[in-house]
């Protein structure tokens, strides 16, 4: 997206894969000087983050709560989560449906993978509406093709 290409500061958190995710982000960015923060995801860190874009890949069970917290912030963000947990974003910790969060969900974009059964929940602060996408891969990279240097598998680069 434009936000990613224009971002000069990012927050990247992907658990044990954070360093690889940072390499991918740096390789995809056109900016030579890109500030990347790798702090853990917490309410305090969300509230105090001064970044152009947060890219978060949390544990599956934490993803609805993290998406809910990011929706309450003014950050542009992308959170990767399982498809079936998306409805849980609008539920409070007590399981009550939160109308405000549900209304805020109308402003997000879903970029999903039918093969992996995961979706990026993406919100931008710009007025540009990003369309929803569903990606279906007919083949997936084999374990020997999954790079650890921040590049894309050769079979997916075609």
CSV table of N, CA, C and O in Angstrom, one decimal, residues 5-74:
chain,number,residue,atom,x,y,z
A,5,UNK,N,4.8,2.1,1.6
A,5,UNK,CA,5.9,2.7,0.8
A,5,UNK,C,6.3,4.0,1.3
A,5,UNK,O,7.5,4.4,1.2
A,6,UNK,N,5.4,4.8,1.9
A,6,UNK,CA,5.7,6.1,2.4
A,6,UNK,C,6.2,6.1,3.8
A,6,UNK,O,6.7,7.1,4.3
A,7,UNK,N,6.0,5.0,4.5
A,7,UNK,CA,6.4,4.9,5.9
A,7,UNK,C,7.9,5.1,6.2
A,7,UNK,O,8.7,4.5,5.5
A,8,UNK,N,8.2,5.9,7.1
A,8,UNK,CA,9.6,6.0,7.5
A,8,UNK,C,9.9,5.3,8.8
A,8,UNK,O,11.0,5.1,9.2
A,9,UNK,N,8.8,5.0,9.6
A,9,UNK,CA,8.9,4.2,10.8
A,9,UNK,C,7.9,3.2,10.9
A,9,UNK,O,6.7,3.4,10.6
A,10,UNK,N,8.3,2.0,11.3
A,10,UNK,CA,7.4,0.8,11.4
A,10,UNK,C,7.6,0.1,12.7
A,10,UNK,O,8.6,0.2,13.3
A,11,UNK,N,6.5,-0.5,13.1
A,11,UNK,CA,6.5,-1.4,14.3
A,11,UNK,C,6.3,-2.8,13.8
A,11,UNK,O,5.2,-3.0,13.2
A,12,UNK,N,7.2,-3.7,13.9
A,12,UNK,CA,7.1,-5.0,13.4
A,12,UNK,C,7.2,-6.0,14.6
A,12,UNK,O,8.2,-6.0,15.3
A,13,UNK,N,6.2,-6.8,14.7
A,13,UNK,CA,6.2,-7.8,15.8
A,13,UNK,C,5.6,-9.1,15.3
A,13,UNK,O,4.5,-9.1,14.9
A,14,UNK,N,6.4,-10.2,15.3
A,14,UNK,CA,6.0,-11.5,14.7
A,14,UNK,C,6.5,-12.6,15.6
A,14,UNK,O,7.0,-13.6,15.1
A,15,UNK,N,6.5,-12.4,16.9
A,15,UNK,CA,7.0,-13.4,17.9
A,15,UNK,C,8.4,-13.8,17.5
A,15,UNK,O,9.2,-12.9,17.3
A,16,UNK,N,8.7,-15.1,17.4
A,16,UNK,CA,10.0,-15.6,17.2
A,16,UNK,C,10.5,-15.3,15.7
A,16,UNK,O,11.6,-15.4,15.4
A,17,UNK,N,9.5,-14.9,14.9
A,17,UNK,CA,9.9,-14.6,13.5
A,17,UNK,C,10.1,-13.1,13.2
A,17,UNK,O,10.1,-12.7,12.0
A,18,UNK,N,10.2,-12.3,14.3
A,18,UNK,CA,10.3,-10.9,14.1
A,18,UNK,C,11.5,-10.5,13.2
A,18,UNK,O,11.4,-9.7,12.3
A,19,UNK,N,12.6,-11.1,13.5
A,19,UNK,CA,13.8,-10.7,12.7
A,19,UNK,C,13.7,-11.0,11.3
A,19,UNK,O,14.1,-10.2,10.4
A,20,UNK,N,13.1,-12.1,10.9
A,20,UNK,CA,12.8,-12.5,9.5
A,20,UNK,C,11.8,-11.5,8.9
A,20,UNK,O,12.0,-11.0,7.8
A,21,UNK,N,10.8,-11.2,9.7
A,21,UNK,CA,9.7,-10.3,9.2
A,21,UNK,C,10.4,-8.9,8.9
A,21,UNK,O,10.0,-8.2,8.0
A,22,UNK,N,11.3,-8.5,9.8
A,22,UNK,CA,11.9,-7.2,9.6
A,22,UNK,C,12.7,-7.2,8.3
A,22,UNK,O,12.7,-6.2,7.6
A,23,UNK,N,13.4,-8.3,8.0
A,23,UNK,CA,14.2,-8.4,6.8
A,23,UNK,C,13.3,-8.3,5.6
A,23,UNK,O,13.6,-7.6,4.6
A,24,UNK,N,12.1,-9.0,5.6
A,24,UNK,CA,11.1,-8.9,4.5
A,24,UNK,C,10.7,-7.5,4.3
A,24,UNK,O,10.6,-7.0,3.2
A,25,UNK,N,10.3,-6.8,5.4
A,25,UNK,CA,9.8,-5.4,5.4
A,25,UNK,C,10.9,-4.5,4.8
A,25,UNK,O,10.6,-3.7,3.9
A,26,UNK,N,12.1,-4.7,5.2
A,26,UNK,CA,13.2,-3.8,4.7
A,26,UNK,C,13.4,-4.1,3.2
A,26,UNK,O,13.6,-3.2,2.4
A,27,UNK,N,13.3,-5.4,2.8
A,27,UNK,CA,13.5,-5.7,1.4
A,27,UNK,C,12.4,-5.2,0.5
A,27,UNK,O,12.6,-4.9,-0.7
A,28,UNK,N,11.2,-5.1,1.0
A,28,UNK,CA,10.0,-4.6,0.3
A,28,UNK,C,9.9,-3.1,0.3
A,28,UNK,O,9.3,-2.5,-0.6
A,29,UNK,N,10.5,-2.4,1.2
A,29,UNK,CA,10.4,-1.0,1.3
A,29,UNK,C,11.3,-0.3,0.3
A,29,UNK,O,12.4,-0.8,0.0
A,30,UNK,N,10.9,0.8,-0.2
A,30,UNK,CA,11.7,1.6,-1.2
A,30,UNK,C,12.6,2.6,-0.4
A,30,UNK,O,13.4,3.2,-1.0
A,31,UNK,N,12.3,2.7,0.9
A,31,UNK,CA,13.1,3.7,1.7
A,31,UNK,C,14.4,3.2,2.1
A,31,UNK,O,14.6,2.0,2.5
A,32,UNK,N,15.5,4.0,1.9
A,32,UNK,CA,16.8,3.6,2.4
A,32,UNK,C,16.9,3.7,3.9
A,32,UNK,O,17.5,2.9,4.5
A,33,UNK,N,16.3,4.7,4.4
A,33,UNK,CA,16.4,5.0,5.9
A,33,UNK,C,15.0,4.6,6.5
A,33,UNK,O,14.1,5.4,6.3
A,34,UNK,N,14.9,3.4,7.0
A,34,UNK,CA,13.6,2.9,7.6
A,34,UNK,C,13.9,2.6,9.0
A,34,UNK,O,14.6,1.7,9.4
A,35,UNK,N,13.2,3.3,9.9
A,35,UNK,CA,13.3,3.0,11.4
A,35,UNK,C,12.3,1.9,11.7
A,35,UNK,O,11.1,2.0,11.4
A,36,UNK,N,12.7,0.8,12.3
A,36,UNK,CA,11.9,-0.3,12.6
A,36,UNK,C,12.0,-0.6,14.1
A,36,UNK,O,13.0,-0.8,14.7
A,37,UNK,N,10.8,-0.5,14.8
A,37,UNK,CA,10.7,-0.8,16.2
A,37,UNK,C,10.2,-2.3,16.3
A,37,UNK,O,9.3,-2.7,15.6
A,38,UNK,N,10.8,-3.0,17.3
A,38,UNK,CA,10.4,-4.4,17.5
A,38,UNK,C,9.9,-4.7,18.9
A,38,UNK,O,10.0,-5.8,19.4
A,39,UNK,N,9.2,-3.7,19.5
A,39,UNK,CA,8.7,-3.9,20.9
A,39,UNK,C,7.6,-5.0,20.9
A,39,UNK,O,6.9,-5.1,19.9
A,40,UNK,N,7.4,-5.6,22.0
A,40,UNK,CA,6.2,-6.5,22.2
A,40,UNK,C,4.9,-5.7,22.1
A,40,UNK,O,4.9,-4.5,22.3
A,41,UNK,N,3.8,-6.4,21.9
A,41,UNK,CA,2.5,-5.8,21.7
A,41,UNK,C,1.9,-5.7,23.1
A,41,UNK,O,1.6,-6.8,23.7
A,42,UNK,N,1.6,-4.6,23.6
A,42,UNK,CA,0.9,-4.4,24.9
A,42,UNK,C,0.0,-3.1,24.8
A,42,UNK,O,0.3,-2.3,23.8
A,43,UNK,N,-0.9,-2.9,25.7
A,43,UNK,CA,-1.7,-1.7,25.7
A,43,UNK,C,-0.8,-0.5,25.8
A,43,UNK,O,-1.1,0.5,25.1
A,44,UNK,N,0.2,-0.5,26.7
A,44,UNK,CA,1.1,0.7,26.8
A,44,UNK,C,1.8,1.0,25.5
A,44,UNK,O,2.0,2.1,25.1
A,45,UNK,N,2.4,-0.1,24.9
A,45,UNK,CA,3.1,0.1,23.7
A,45,UNK,C,2.2,0.6,22.5
A,45,UNK,O,2.7,1.4,21.7
A,46,UNK,N,1.0,0.1,22.5
A,46,UNK,CA,0.1,0.6,21.4
A,46,UNK,C,-0.2,2.1,21.7
A,46,UNK,O,-0.2,2.9,20.7
A,47,UNK,N,-0.5,2.4,22.9
A,47,UNK,CA,-0.8,3.8,23.2
A,47,UNK,C,0.3,4.8,23.0
A,47,UNK,O,0.1,5.9,22.6
A,48,UNK,N,1.5,4.3,23.2
A,48,UNK,CA,2.7,5.2,23.1
A,48,UNK,C,3.4,5.1,21.7
A,48,UNK,O,4.3,5.9,21.5
A,49,UNK,N,3.0,4.2,20.8
A,49,UNK,CA,3.7,4.0,19.6
A,49,UNK,C,3.6,5.3,18.7
A,49,UNK,O,2.5,5.8,18.5
A,50,UNK,N,4.7,5.7,18.2
A,50,UNK,CA,4.8,6.8,17.2
A,50,UNK,C,5.4,6.3,15.9
A,50,UNK,O,6.5,6.6,15.6
A,51,UNK,N,4.6,5.5,15.2
A,51,UNK,CA,5.1,4.9,14.0
A,51,UNK,C,4.1,5.2,12.9
A,51,UNK,O,2.9,5.5,13.1
A,52,UNK,N,4.5,5.0,11.6
A,52,UNK,CA,3.6,5.2,10.5
A,52,UNK,C,2.7,4.0,10.2
A,52,UNK,O,1.6,4.1,9.7
A,53,UNK,N,3.2,2.8,10.6
A,53,UNK,CA,2.5,1.6,10.4
A,53,UNK,C,3.0,0.5,11.4
A,53,UNK,O,4.2,0.3,11.6
A,54,UNK,N,2.0,-0.2,11.9
A,54,UNK,CA,2.3,-1.4,12.8
A,54,UNK,C,1.9,-2.6,12.1
A,54,UNK,O,0.8,-2.7,11.5
A,55,UNK,N,2.9,-3.6,12.0
A,55,UNK,CA,2.6,-4.9,11.3
A,55,UNK,C,2.8,-5.9,12.4
A,55,UNK,O,3.9,-6.1,13.0
A,56,UNK,N,1.7,-6.6,12.8
A,56,UNK,CA,1.7,-7.5,13.9
A,56,UNK,C,1.2,-8.9,13.6
A,56,UNK,O,0.2,-9.0,12.9
A,57,UNK,N,2.0,-9.9,14.0
A,57,UNK,CA,1.6,-11.3,13.8
A,57,UNK,C,1.7,-11.9,15.2
A,57,UNK,O,2.6,-12.5,15.6
A,58,UNK,N,0.5,-11.8,15.9
A,58,UNK,CA,0.5,-12.3,17.3
A,58,UNK,C,0.1,-13.8,17.3
A,58,UNK,O,-0.2,-14.4,16.3
A,59,UNK,N,0.2,-14.3,18.5
A,59,UNK,CA,-0.3,-15.7,18.7
A,59,UNK,C,-1.8,-15.6,18.4
A,59,UNK,O,-2.5,-14.6,18.6
A,60,UNK,N,-2.3,-16.7,17.8
A,60,UNK,CA,-3.7,-16.7,17.2
A,60,UNK,C,-4.7,-16.3,18.3
A,60,UNK,O,-5.6,-15.4,18.0
A,61,UNK,N,-4.6,-16.8,19.5
A,61,UNK,CA,-5.6,-16.5,20.5
A,61,UNK,C,-5.6,-15.1,21.0
A,61,UNK,O,-6.6,-14.6,21.5
A,62,UNK,N,-4.4,-14.4,20.9
A,62,UNK,CA,-4.3,-13.0,21.3
A,62,UNK,C,-4.7,-12.0,20.1
A,62,UNK,O,-4.9,-10.9,20.4
A,63,UNK,N,-4.9,-12.5,18.9
A,63,UNK,CA,-5.1,-11.6,17.8
A,63,UNK,C,-6.4,-10.8,17.8
A,63,UNK,O,-6.3,-9.6,17.5
A,64,UNK,N,-7.5,-11.3,18.3
A,64,UNK,CA,-8.7,-10.5,18.3
A,64,UNK,C,-8.5,-9.3,19.3
A,64,UNK,O,-8.9,-8.2,19.0
A,65,UNK,N,-7.9,-9.6,20.5
A,65,UNK,CA,-7.7,-8.5,21.5
A,65,UNK,C,-6.7,-7.5,21.0
A,65,UNK,O,-6.9,-6.3,21.2
A,66,UNK,N,-5.7,-7.9,20.3
A,66,UNK,CA,-4.7,-7.0,19.8
A,66,UNK,C,-5.3,-6.1,18.7
A,66,UNK,O,-5.2,-4.9,18.6
A,67,UNK,N,-6.1,-6.8,17.8
A,67,UNK,CA,-6.8,-6.0,16.7
A,67,UNK,C,-7.8,-5.0,17.4
A,67,UNK,O,-7.8,-3.8,16.9
A,68,UNK,N,-8.5,-5.4,18.4
A,68,UNK,CA,-9.4,-4.5,19.1
A,68,UNK,C,-8.7,-3.3,19.7
A,68,UNK,O,-9.1,-2.1,19.6
A,69,UNK,N,-7.5,-3.5,20.3
A,69,UNK,CA,-6.7,-2.4,20.9
A,69,UNK,C,-6.2,-1.5,19.8
A,69,UNK,O,-6.2,-0.3,20.0
A,70,UNK,N,-5.7,-2.1,18.7
A,70,UNK,CA,-5.2,-1.2,17.6
A,70,UNK,C,-6.3,-0.4,17.0
A,70,UNK,O,-6.1,0.7,16.6
A,71,UNK,N,-7.6,-1.0,16.9
A,71,UNK,CA,-8.7,-0.2,16.4
A,71,UNK,C,-9.0,1.0,17.3
A,71,UNK,O,-9.4,2.0,16.8
A,72,UNK,N,-8.8,0.9,18.6
A,72,UNK,CA,-9.0,2.0,19.5
A,72,UNK,C,-8.0,3.0,19.4
A,72,UNK,O,-8.1,4.1,19.9
A,73,UNK,N,-6.8,2.7,18.8
A,73,UNK,CA,-5.7,3.7,18.6
A,73,UNK,C,-5.9,4.5,17.4
A,73,UNK,O,-6.9,4.2,16.6
A,74,UNK,N,-5.0,5.4,17.1
A,74,UNK,CA,-5.0,6.1,15.8
A,74,UNK,C,-4.0,5.6,14.8
A,74,UNK,O,-3.7,6.2,13.9
